[in-house]
CSV table of C-alpha atoms and ligand atoms in Angstrom, one decimal:
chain,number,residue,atom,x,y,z
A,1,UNK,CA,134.0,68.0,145.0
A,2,UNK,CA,136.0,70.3,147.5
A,3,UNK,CA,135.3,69.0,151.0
A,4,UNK,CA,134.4,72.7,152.4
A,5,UNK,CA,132.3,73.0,149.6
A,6,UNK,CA,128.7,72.2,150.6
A,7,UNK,CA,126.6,72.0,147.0
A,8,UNK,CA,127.4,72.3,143.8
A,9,UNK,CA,125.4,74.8,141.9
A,10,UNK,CA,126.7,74.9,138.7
A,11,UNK,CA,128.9,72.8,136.9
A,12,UNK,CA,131.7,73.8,134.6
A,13,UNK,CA,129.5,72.7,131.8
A,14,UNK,CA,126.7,75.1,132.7
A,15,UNK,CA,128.6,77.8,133.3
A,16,UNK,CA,130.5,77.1,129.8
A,17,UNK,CA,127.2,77.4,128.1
A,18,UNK,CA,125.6,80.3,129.7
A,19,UNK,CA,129.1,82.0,129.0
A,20,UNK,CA,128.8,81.6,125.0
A,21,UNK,CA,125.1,82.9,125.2
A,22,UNK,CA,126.4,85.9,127.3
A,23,UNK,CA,129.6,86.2,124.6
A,24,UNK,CA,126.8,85.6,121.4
A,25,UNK,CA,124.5,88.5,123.2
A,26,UNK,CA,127.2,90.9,123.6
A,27,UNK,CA,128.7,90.5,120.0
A,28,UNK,CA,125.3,91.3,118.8
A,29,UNK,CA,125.1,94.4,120.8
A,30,UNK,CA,128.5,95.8,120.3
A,31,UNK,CA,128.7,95.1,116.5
A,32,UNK,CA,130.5,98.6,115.3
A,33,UNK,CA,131.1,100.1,118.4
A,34,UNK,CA,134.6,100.1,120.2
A,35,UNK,CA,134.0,97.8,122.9
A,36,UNK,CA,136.5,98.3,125.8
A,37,UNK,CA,136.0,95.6,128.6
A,38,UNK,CA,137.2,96.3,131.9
A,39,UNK,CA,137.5,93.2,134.7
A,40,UNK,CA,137.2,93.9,138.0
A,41,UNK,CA,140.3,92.4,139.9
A,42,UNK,CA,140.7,89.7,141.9
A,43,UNK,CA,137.3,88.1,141.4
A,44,UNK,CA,136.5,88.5,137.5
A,45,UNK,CA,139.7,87.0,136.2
A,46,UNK,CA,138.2,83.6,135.2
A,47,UNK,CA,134.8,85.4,133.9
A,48,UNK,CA,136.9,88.1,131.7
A,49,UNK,CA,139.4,85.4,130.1
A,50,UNK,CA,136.0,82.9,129.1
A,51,UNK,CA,134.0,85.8,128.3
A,52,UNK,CA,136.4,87.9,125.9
A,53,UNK,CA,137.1,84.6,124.1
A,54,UNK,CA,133.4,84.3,122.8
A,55,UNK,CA,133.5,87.8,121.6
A,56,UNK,CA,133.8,88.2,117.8
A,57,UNK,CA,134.2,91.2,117.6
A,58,UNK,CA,137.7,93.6,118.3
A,59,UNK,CA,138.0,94.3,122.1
A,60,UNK,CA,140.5,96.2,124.2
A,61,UNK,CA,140.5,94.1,128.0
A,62,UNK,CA,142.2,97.0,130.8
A,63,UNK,CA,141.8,96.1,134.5
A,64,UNK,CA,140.6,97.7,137.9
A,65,UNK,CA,140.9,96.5,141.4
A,66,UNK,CA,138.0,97.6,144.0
A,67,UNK,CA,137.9,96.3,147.3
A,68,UNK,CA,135.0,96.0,149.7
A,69,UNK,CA,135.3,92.9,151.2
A,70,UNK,CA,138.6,92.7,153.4
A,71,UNK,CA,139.0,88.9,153.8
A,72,UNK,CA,135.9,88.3,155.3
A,73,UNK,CA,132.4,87.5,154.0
A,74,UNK,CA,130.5,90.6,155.6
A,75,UNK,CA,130.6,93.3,152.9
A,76,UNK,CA,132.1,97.0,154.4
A,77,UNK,CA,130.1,99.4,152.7
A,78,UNK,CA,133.5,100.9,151.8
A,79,UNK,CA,135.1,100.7,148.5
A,80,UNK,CA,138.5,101.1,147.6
A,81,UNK,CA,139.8,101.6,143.9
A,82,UNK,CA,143.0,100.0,145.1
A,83,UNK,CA,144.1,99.4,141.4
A,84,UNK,CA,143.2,102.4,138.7
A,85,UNK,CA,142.8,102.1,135.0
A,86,UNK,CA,145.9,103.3,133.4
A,87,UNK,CA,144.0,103.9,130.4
A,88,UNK,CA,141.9,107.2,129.3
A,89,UNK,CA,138.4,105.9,128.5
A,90,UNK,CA,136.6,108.7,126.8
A,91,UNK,CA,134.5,107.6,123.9
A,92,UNK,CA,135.0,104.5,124.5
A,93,UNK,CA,131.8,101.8,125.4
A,94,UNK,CA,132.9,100.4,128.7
A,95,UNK,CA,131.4,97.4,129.6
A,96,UNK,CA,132.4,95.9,133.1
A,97,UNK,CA,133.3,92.8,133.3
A,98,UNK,CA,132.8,91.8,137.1
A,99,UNK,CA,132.1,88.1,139.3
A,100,UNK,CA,129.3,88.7,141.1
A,101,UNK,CA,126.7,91.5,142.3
A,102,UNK,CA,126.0,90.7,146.2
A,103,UNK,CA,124.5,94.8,147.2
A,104,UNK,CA,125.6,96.0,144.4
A,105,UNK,CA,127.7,98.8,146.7
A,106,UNK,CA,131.3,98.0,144.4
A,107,UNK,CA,130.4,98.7,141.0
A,108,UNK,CA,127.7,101.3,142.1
A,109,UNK,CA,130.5,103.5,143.0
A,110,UNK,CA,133.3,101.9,140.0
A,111,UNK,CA,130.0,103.0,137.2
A,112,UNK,CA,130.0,106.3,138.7
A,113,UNK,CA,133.5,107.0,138.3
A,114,UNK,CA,133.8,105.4,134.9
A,115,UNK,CA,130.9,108.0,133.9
A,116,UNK,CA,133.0,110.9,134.9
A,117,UNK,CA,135.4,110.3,132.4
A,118,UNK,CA,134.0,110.9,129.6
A,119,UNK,CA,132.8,107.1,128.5
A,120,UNK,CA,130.1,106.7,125.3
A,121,UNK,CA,128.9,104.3,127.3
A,122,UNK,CA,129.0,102.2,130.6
A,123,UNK,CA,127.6,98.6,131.0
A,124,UNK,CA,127.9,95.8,133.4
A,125,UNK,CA,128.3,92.3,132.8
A,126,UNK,CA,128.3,89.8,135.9
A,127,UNK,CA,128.7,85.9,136.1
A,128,UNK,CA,126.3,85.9,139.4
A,129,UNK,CA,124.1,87.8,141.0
A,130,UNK,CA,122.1,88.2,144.4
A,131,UNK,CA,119.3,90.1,143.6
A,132,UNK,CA,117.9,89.4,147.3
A,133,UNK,CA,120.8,91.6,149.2
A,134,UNK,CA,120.5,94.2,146.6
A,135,UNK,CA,121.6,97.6,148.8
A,136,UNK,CA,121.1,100.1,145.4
A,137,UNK,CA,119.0,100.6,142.2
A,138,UNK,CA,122.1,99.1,140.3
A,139,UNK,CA,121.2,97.0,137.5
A,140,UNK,CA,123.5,94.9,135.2
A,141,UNK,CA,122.8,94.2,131.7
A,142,UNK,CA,124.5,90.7,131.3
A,143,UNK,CA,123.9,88.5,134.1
A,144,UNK,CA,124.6,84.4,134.2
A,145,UNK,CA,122.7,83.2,136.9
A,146,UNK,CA,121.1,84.8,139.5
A,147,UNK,CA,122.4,82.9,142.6
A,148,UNK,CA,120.7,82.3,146.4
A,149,UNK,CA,122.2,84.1,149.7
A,150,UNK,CA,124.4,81.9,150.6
A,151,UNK,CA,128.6,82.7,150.1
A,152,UNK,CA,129.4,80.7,147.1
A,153,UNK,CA,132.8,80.1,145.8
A,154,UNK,CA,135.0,79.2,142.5
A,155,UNK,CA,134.6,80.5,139.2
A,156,UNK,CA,137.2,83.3,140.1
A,157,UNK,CA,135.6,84.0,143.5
A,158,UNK,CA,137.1,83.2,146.8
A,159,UNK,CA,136.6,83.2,150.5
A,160,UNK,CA,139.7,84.5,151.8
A,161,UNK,CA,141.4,84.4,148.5
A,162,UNK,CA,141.3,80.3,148.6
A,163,UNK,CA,138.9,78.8,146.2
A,164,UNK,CA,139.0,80.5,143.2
A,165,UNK,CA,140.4,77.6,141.2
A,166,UNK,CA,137.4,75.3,141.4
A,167,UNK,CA,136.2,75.4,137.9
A,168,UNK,CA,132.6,74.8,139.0
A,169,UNK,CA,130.1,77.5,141.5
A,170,UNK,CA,129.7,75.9,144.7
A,171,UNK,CA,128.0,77.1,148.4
A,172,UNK,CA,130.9,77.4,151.1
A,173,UNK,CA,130.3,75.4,154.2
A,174,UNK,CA,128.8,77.8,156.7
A,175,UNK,CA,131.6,76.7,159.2
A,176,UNK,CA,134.6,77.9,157.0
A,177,UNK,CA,133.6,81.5,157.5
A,178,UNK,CA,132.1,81.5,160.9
B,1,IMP,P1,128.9,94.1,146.5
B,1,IMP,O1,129.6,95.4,146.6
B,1,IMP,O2,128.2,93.8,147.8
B,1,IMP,O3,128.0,93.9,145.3
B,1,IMP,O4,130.1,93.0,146.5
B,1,IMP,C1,130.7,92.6,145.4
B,1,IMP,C2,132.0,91.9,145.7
B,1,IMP,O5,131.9,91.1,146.9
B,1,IMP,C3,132.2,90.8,144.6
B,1,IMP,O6,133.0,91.4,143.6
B,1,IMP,C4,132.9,89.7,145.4
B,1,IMP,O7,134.3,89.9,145.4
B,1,IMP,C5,132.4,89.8,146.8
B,1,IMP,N1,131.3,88.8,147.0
B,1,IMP,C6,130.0,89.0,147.2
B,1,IMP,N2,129.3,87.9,147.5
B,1,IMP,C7,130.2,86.9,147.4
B,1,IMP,C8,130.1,85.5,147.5
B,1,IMP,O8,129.0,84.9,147.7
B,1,IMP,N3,131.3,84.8,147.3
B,1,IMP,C9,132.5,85.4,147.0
B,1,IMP,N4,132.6,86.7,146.9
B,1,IMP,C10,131.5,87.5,147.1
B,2,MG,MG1,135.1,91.0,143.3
């Protein structure tokens, strides 16, 4: 284990298996429909190239960047779209392909602007979420594991962009980030 990392609280394993369930759920779903998946840059990365791979079924994978965060671990309230699709969406059924939901404030405001454009449909699939700091009524459909409030790290997501290499989810020591 990392040495800033202070718990483990899912192993590559885990996450593995609860990825193929979320892959074997969403082929089910999409079966005939034209399944675009969009990750959410920097954080989904690892998520999106697991997740697309236990999808039988044709998809088209585009990408977004949205930042909230800065390099800190206090969310802004502030999103940016500071990468936009290059890609016209209409008629297509979006899903999202994002890390983790903390308030939810990022892909209230990406699902809004994807709606504009025309979309059949827009969904959200997210590795983790915090249900407890929950800021809006968003809601995903495709969720791994709900996770506690504490800044957690690997899988894709960082702290200050270190981190996201660690194959497995793990809490950050408090004293990293404070
Ligand atoms: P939200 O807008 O508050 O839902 O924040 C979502 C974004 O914040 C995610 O895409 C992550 O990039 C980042 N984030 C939130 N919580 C954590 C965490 O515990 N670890 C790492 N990144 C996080
Ligand atoms: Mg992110």
């Amino acid at each position: 284990m990392h040495r800033d990392v202070k718990t483990i609280l899912y192993s590559e394993e885990e996450i593995a298996k609860r990825v193929a369930e979320l892959g074997a759920e969403i082929t089910r779903d999409y079966r005939g429909s034209k399944l675009l998946c969009v990750g959410i840059l920097n954080g989904s990365a690892v998520f999106l190239s697991d997740l697309i791979r236990k999808i039988e079924l044709p998809v088209r994978v585009e990408f977004m960047a949205a930042s909230s965060y800065g390099s800190g671990a206090v969310t802004s309230g502030k999103v940016n779209i500071t990468h936009d699709l290059n890609f016209d969406i209409a008629g297509w059924d979006v899903l999202i392909v994002e890390d983790i939901i903390d308030t939810g404030l990022t892909l209230s405001y990406v699902k809004e602007l994807l709606l504009k454009r025309g979309p059949k449909s827009v969904k959200i699939a997210s590795i983790f979420n915090k249900p407890s700091r929950r800021r809006t009524e968003l809601k995903a459909e495709y969720t791994g594991f709900d996770v506690p409030d504490e800044f957690i790290v690997g899988y894709g997501l960082d702290y200050d962009n270190r981190y996201r290499n660690l194959p497995y989810i793990g809490v950050l020591r408090p004293e990293i980030y404070k």
